[in-house]
Amino acid sequence: MPAITVDDLTVLPRIKEPGLGDQPRPVWKVTTAPKGYEGEGFPVRRAFAGIDPQQLDPFIHMDQMGEVEYAPGEPKGTPWHPHRGFETVTYMIDGVMDHHDNHGGGGSITNGDTQWMTAGSGILHIEAPPEWLVQKGGLFHGIQLWVNLPRAAKLNDPRYQDIHSGEVRLLTSADAGALVRVIAGEVDGHAGPGSTYTPMSLVHATIEPGARLELPWPVEHNALVYVLSGRGSVGLDRQPVEMGQTAVLGAGDYLTVDAAGSQESRSPKLEVLVLGGRPIREPLAWAGPFVMNTKAEVLAAYEDFQKGRFGHIPA
Ligand code: MN
């Protein structure tokens, strides 16, 4: 798993340990992501399936894309399609994905890069592997997270952030047993590069076998831990988790994730995404690629898209 990594964790800034009186977050539940297919047929795990939308808020949806090893000619993406009312965050861990939108945003992301697309009032985009990768085949692994926008920002102008892996803030735990990558938001006062409308944090942590990660987490944010690979446990009462599972945490000042002492050789460390934000607490009307507050707004989005008001696919 490349993402971005460092050889010597001890040179990184250390995250402070929980203080006296800080409360650990309990695990409310652990869910297992069902497998499905997206776009033109790439395999995904639906990370948040079965979780109450109120517990996900401000997040709506997350897919783990792959991990899959494509044969030559096999890599798949999505055709041009619209979005309105939220943000799509694509984090590539292995492989390459090309993005283009009809507002001039786009680029190629690979190995630890993130594209943060604010659909806002409406955008058309395409997400696909580059032609050379289609011909050659290869490894493909990443996530796509959907972050809701509050009513006041749903019709903002579209925005595109290209976050290179080298900009990601790297930290380590107090005993240097975990690599913590802050992609957006902040951990213990160390801010990541992603700029968000809704206060939130997105972290990718790699935890050495047998090590514990203690992560301070804003008390007003929700907290979710998704296991990309490996096995371990979440919370002080050590709820077991493994690849494809999400732990939903309750309130508190910090969270803990423990990597099991023995891991499979194909995934020698525990890889988790930790994410949370300030809940928006507004009515949710979600259909297909549109996330609005009311059903009438979703129907208006379909009508605007069909009438060409999202603009046109670039030549
Ligand atoms: Mn899309």
Coordinates of C-alpha atoms and ligand atoms in Angstrom, one line a residue:
M1 CA 0.0 0.0 0.0
P2 CA 2.0 3.0 -1.1
A3 CA -0.1 6.1 -0.3
I4 CA 2.6 8.3 1.2
T5 CA 5.0 6.8 3.7
V6 CA 8.2 7.5 5.6
D7 CA 11.0 5.2 6.6
D8 CA 11.6 6.7 10.1
L9 CA 8.5 7.5 12.1
T10 CA 10.5 8.8 15.0
V11 CA 11.4 12.0 13.1
L12 CA 7.7 13.0 12.8
P13 CA 5.8 15.3 15.2
R14 CA 4.2 13.2 18.0
I15 CA 0.5 13.4 18.8
K16 CA 0.0 14.2 22.5
E17 CA -1.4 11.5 24.7
P18 CA -4.8 11.8 26.3
G19 CA -4.8 14.0 29.4
L20 CA -6.2 13.3 32.8
G21 CA -10.0 13.5 32.6
D22 CA -10.1 13.0 28.8
Q23 CA -12.9 10.6 27.9
P24 CA -12.3 7.7 25.5
R25 CA -15.0 7.3 22.8
P26 CA -17.0 4.0 23.1
V27 CA -17.8 1.9 20.1
W28 CA -21.5 2.0 19.3
K29 CA -21.5 -0.5 16.6
V30 CA -19.4 -2.3 13.9
T31 CA -20.8 -2.8 10.4
T32 CA -19.5 -4.9 7.5
A33 CA -19.5 -3.2 4.1
P34 CA -21.3 -5.2 1.4
K35 CA -19.6 -5.5 -2.0
G36 CA -21.0 -4.0 -5.1
Y37 CA -20.0 -2.4 -8.5
E38 CA -19.8 1.3 -9.5
G39 CA -19.6 3.2 -12.8
E40 CA -18.7 0.9 -15.7
G41 CA -18.1 -2.0 -13.3
F42 CA -15.3 -1.4 -10.9
P43 CA -15.6 -3.3 -7.6
V44 CA -16.4 -1.4 -4.4
R45 CA -17.2 -1.9 -0.8
R46 CA -20.1 0.2 0.4
A47 CA -18.4 1.4 3.6
F48 CA -21.3 3.1 5.3
A49 CA -24.2 0.7 4.4
G50 CA -26.4 -0.1 7.3
I51 CA -25.3 3.0 9.4
D52 CA -28.0 5.5 10.5
P53 CA -27.7 8.7 8.4
Q54 CA -27.7 10.7 11.7
Q55 CA -24.6 8.9 12.9
L56 CA -22.9 9.5 9.5
D57 CA -23.8 13.3 9.4
P58 CA -22.0 15.3 7.8
F59 CA -21.0 12.3 5.6
I60 CA -23.4 10.6 3.2
H61 CA -21.6 7.7 1.6
M62 CA -18.2 6.1 1.1
D63 CA -16.9 3.5 -1.3
Q64 CA -13.6 1.7 -1.0
M65 CA -12.7 1.2 -4.7
G66 CA -10.8 -2.1 -5.0
E67 CA -8.3 -3.1 -4.0
V68 CA -8.3 -4.9 -7.4
E69 CA -5.6 -6.1 -9.7
Y70 CA -6.8 -5.4 -13.3
A71 CA -5.8 -7.4 -16.3
P72 CA -4.7 -5.5 -19.4
G73 CA -7.8 -3.9 -21.1
E74 CA -9.9 -4.3 -17.9
P75 CA -9.6 -1.0 -15.8
K76 CA -13.0 0.7 -15.5
G77 CA -14.2 4.2 -14.6
T78 CA -17.4 6.2 -14.8
P79 CA -19.0 7.9 -17.8
W80 CA -19.8 11.7 -17.6
H81 CA -22.4 12.3 -14.9
P82 CA -23.8 15.1 -12.7
H83 CA -23.7 16.0 -9.0
R84 CA -25.3 18.8 -6.9
G85 CA -25.5 19.7 -3.3
F86 CA -22.4 18.0 -1.8
E87 CA -18.6 17.3 -2.2
T88 CA -16.9 14.2 -3.6
V89 CA -13.5 13.4 -2.1
T90 CA -11.4 10.8 -4.0
Y91 CA -8.3 9.5 -2.2
M92 CA -6.1 7.2 -4.4
I93 CA -3.9 4.8 -2.5
D94 CA -2.6 2.7 -5.4
G95 CA -3.1 3.2 -9.1
V96 CA -4.1 6.2 -11.1
M97 CA -7.4 8.0 -11.7
D98 CA -8.0 10.8 -14.1
H99 CA -10.7 13.4 -13.4
H100 CA -12.2 16.1 -15.6
D101 CA -15.2 18.4 -14.9
N102 CA -17.0 20.9 -17.1
H103 CA -15.8 23.8 -14.9
G104 CA -12.2 23.2 -15.9
G105 CA -11.2 21.3 -12.8
G106 CA -9.4 18.0 -13.1
G107 CA -6.1 16.2 -13.1
S108 CA -4.5 12.8 -12.5
I109 CA -4.3 11.5 -9.0
T110 CA -2.1 8.6 -7.8
N111 CA -0.5 7.1 -4.7
G112 CA -1.7 9.3 -1.8
D113 CA -3.2 12.2 -3.8
T114 CA -6.7 13.5 -3.2
Q115 CA -9.1 15.4 -5.4
W116 CA -11.7 17.3 -3.5
M117 CA -14.6 18.3 -5.7
T118 CA -17.3 20.6 -4.5
A119 CA -20.2 20.0 -6.8
G120 CA -22.2 22.8 -5.2
S121 CA -24.8 24.2 -7.6
G122 CA -24.1 21.5 -10.2
I123 CA -21.2 20.0 -12.1
L124 CA -20.6 17.3 -14.7
H125 CA -17.6 15.1 -14.3
I126 CA -15.9 11.9 -15.5
E127 CA -13.7 9.6 -13.4
A128 CA -11.6 7.0 -15.3
P129 CA -8.2 5.4 -15.4
P130 CA -5.9 6.8 -18.0
E131 CA -5.7 5.0 -21.4
W132 CA -2.2 3.6 -20.7
L133 CA -3.4 2.0 -17.5
V134 CA -6.3 0.5 -19.3
Q135 CA -3.9 -1.1 -21.8
K136 CA -1.4 -2.2 -19.2
G137 CA -3.7 -3.2 -16.4
G138 CA -2.5 -3.0 -12.8
L139 CA -3.4 -2.3 -9.2
F140 CA -6.3 0.0 -8.3
H141 CA -7.2 1.1 -4.8
G142 CA -8.8 4.2 -3.3
I143 CA -11.8 5.6 -1.6
Q144 CA -14.5 8.0 -2.6
L145 CA -16.2 9.9 0.3
W146 CA -19.3 12.0 -0.1
V147 CA -19.4 15.0 2.3
N148 CA -22.7 16.9 2.6
L149 CA -23.0 20.6 2.3
P150 CA -25.2 22.7 4.6
R151 CA -28.3 24.3 3.0
A152 CA -26.5 27.7 2.8
A153 CA -23.7 26.2 0.7
K154 CA -25.5 23.7 -1.5
L155 CA -25.7 26.1 -4.4
N156 CA -22.3 27.6 -4.1
D157 CA -20.1 27.7 -7.2
P158 CA -18.3 24.4 -7.9
R159 CA -14.7 24.2 -6.6
Y160 CA -11.8 21.8 -7.2
Q161 CA -8.9 21.1 -4.9
D162 CA -6.0 19.0 -6.1
I163 CA -4.2 17.8 -3.0
H164 CA -0.8 16.2 -3.7
S165 CA 0.5 13.4 -1.5
G166 CA 3.4 15.6 -0.5
E167 CA 1.1 18.2 1.1
V168 CA -0.5 15.7 3.5
R169 CA 0.5 16.4 7.1
L170 CA 2.4 13.5 8.6
L171 CA 2.4 12.8 12.3
T172 CA 3.1 9.8 14.6
S173 CA 1.7 8.5 17.8
A174 CA 3.5 9.0 21.2
D175 CA 5.4 5.7 20.8
A176 CA 6.0 6.2 17.0
G177 CA 4.0 3.0 16.3
A178 CA 1.6 4.6 13.8
L179 CA 1.9 6.9 10.8
V180 CA -0.9 9.4 10.8
R181 CA -1.7 11.2 7.5
V182 CA -3.9 14.3 8.0
I183 CA -5.6 14.9 4.6
A184 CA -8.2 17.4 5.8
G185 CA -9.1 19.0 9.1
E186 CA -6.6 18.8 12.0
V187 CA -5.3 16.4 14.6
D188 CA -3.9 17.8 17.9
G189 CA -3.5 21.3 16.2
H190 CA -1.7 19.9 13.1
A191 CA -3.8 20.9 10.0
G192 CA -4.0 19.0 6.8
P193 CA -4.2 20.6 3.4
G194 CA -7.9 20.0 2.5
S195 CA -10.3 22.9 2.8
T196 CA -13.8 22.0 3.9
Y197 CA -17.1 23.8 4.2
T198 CA -18.2 21.7 7.1
P199 CA -15.6 21.4 9.9
M200 CA -14.3 17.8 9.6
S201 CA -11.2 15.7 9.6
L202 CA -10.0 12.9 7.3
V203 CA -7.1 10.8 8.4
H204 CA -5.4 7.7 7.0
A205 CA -3.4 5.9 9.6
T206 CA -1.0 2.9 9.3
I207 CA -0.5 1.1 12.6
E208 CA 2.3 -1.3 13.3
P209 CA 1.3 -4.8 14.5
G210 CA 0.7 -4.7 18.3
A211 CA 0.7 -0.9 18.4
R212 CA -2.1 1.4 19.7
L213 CA -3.1 4.7 18.1
E214 CA -4.6 7.2 20.5
L215 CA -6.1 10.1 18.5
P216 CA -7.5 13.2 20.1
W217 CA -10.8 14.0 18.3
P218 CA -13.0 17.2 18.6
V219 CA -15.8 16.4 21.1
E220 CA -18.4 18.1 18.8
H221 CA -17.5 15.9 15.8
N222 CA -18.8 12.4 15.1
A223 CA -16.2 9.7 14.6
L224 CA -16.0 6.7 12.3
V225 CA -13.1 4.2 11.8
Y226 CA -13.1 2.3 8.5
V227 CA -10.6 -0.6 8.1
L228 CA -8.9 -0.6 4.6
S229 CA -6.9 -3.7 5.4
G230 CA -5.5 -5.7 8.2
R231 CA -7.2 -6.5 11.6
G232 CA -7.3 -5.1 15.1
S233 CA -9.7 -3.5 17.5
V234 CA -11.3 -0.1 18.2
G235 CA -12.1 1.4 21.7
L236 CA -10.8 0.6 25.1
D237 CA -13.0 -2.5 25.3
R238 CA -11.3 -3.7 22.1
Q239 CA -14.2 -4.3 19.7
P240 CA -12.6 -6.5 16.9
V241 CA -12.5 -5.0 13.4
E242 CA -11.1 -6.2 10.1
M243 CA -10.9 -5.2 6.4
G244 CA -14.2 -3.8 5.2
Q245 CA -15.6 -3.0 8.6
T246 CA -16.7 0.4 10.0
A247 CA -16.7 1.2 13.7
V248 CA -19.2 4.0 14.7
L249 CA -18.0 5.7 17.9
G250 CA -19.9 7.5 20.6
A251 CA -19.0 10.8 22.3
G252 CA -15.6 11.5 23.9
D253 CA -12.3 13.4 23.7
Y254 CA -10.2 10.8 22.0
L255 CA -10.4 7.4 20.2
T256 CA -8.2 4.4 20.2
V257 CA -7.3 1.8 17.5
D258 CA -5.2 -1.2 18.2
A259 CA -3.5 -3.3 15.5
A260 CA -3.5 -7.0 16.1
G261 CA 0.0 -8.5 16.9
S262 CA -0.1 -10.8 13.9
Q263 CA -1.3 -9.7 10.5
E264 CA -1.6 -11.4 7.1
S265 CA 1.5 -11.2 5.0
R266 CA -0.4 -9.4 2.1
S267 CA -1.4 -6.6 4.5
P268 CA 1.3 -6.6 7.2
K269 CA 0.0 -3.5 9.0
L270 CA -3.5 -2.2 10.1
E271 CA -4.6 0.5 7.6
V272 CA -7.6 2.6 8.7
L273 CA -9.4 5.8 7.7
V274 CA -10.6 7.9 10.6
L275 CA -13.2 10.5 9.8
G276 CA -15.6 12.8 11.5
G277 CA -17.1 16.2 11.4
R278 CA -19.6 18.6 12.9
P279 CA -23.1 17.2 12.1
I280 CA -25.1 19.5 9.8
R281 CA -28.5 18.4 11.3
E282 CA -30.7 19.4 8.3
P283 CA -33.3 17.3 6.4
L284 CA -31.7 15.0 3.9
A285 CA -33.2 14.3 0.4
W286 CA -30.8 12.1 -1.6
A287 CA -31.5 10.5 -4.9
G288 CA -28.8 9.2 -7.2
P289 CA -26.1 11.9 -7.8
F290 CA -28.0 14.7 -6.0
V291 CA -28.1 15.4 -2.2
M292 CA -30.5 18.2 -1.3
N293 CA -32.7 19.1 1.7
T294 CA -36.1 18.4 0.1
K295 CA -37.6 16.0 -2.5
A296 CA -38.7 19.1 -4.6
E297 CA -35.0 20.2 -4.7
V298 CA -33.9 16.8 -6.0
L299 CA -36.6 16.8 -8.7
A300 CA -35.5 20.3 -9.7
A301 CA -31.9 19.0 -9.9
Y302 CA -33.0 16.3 -12.3
E303 CA -35.0 18.8 -14.4
D304 CA -32.1 21.3 -14.5
F305 CA -29.7 18.5 -15.5
Q306 CA -32.0 17.2 -18.3
K307 CA -32.5 20.8 -19.6
G308 CA -28.7 21.3 -19.9
R309 CA -28.5 23.8 -17.0
F310 CA -25.4 22.0 -15.6
G311 CA -23.6 23.0 -18.7
H312 CA -22.2 20.7 -21.4
I313 CA -19.6 18.0 -21.6
P314 CA -16.4 19.6 -22.9
A315 CA -15.2 18.5 -26.4
Ligands
MN1 MN -19.0 11.3 -9.5

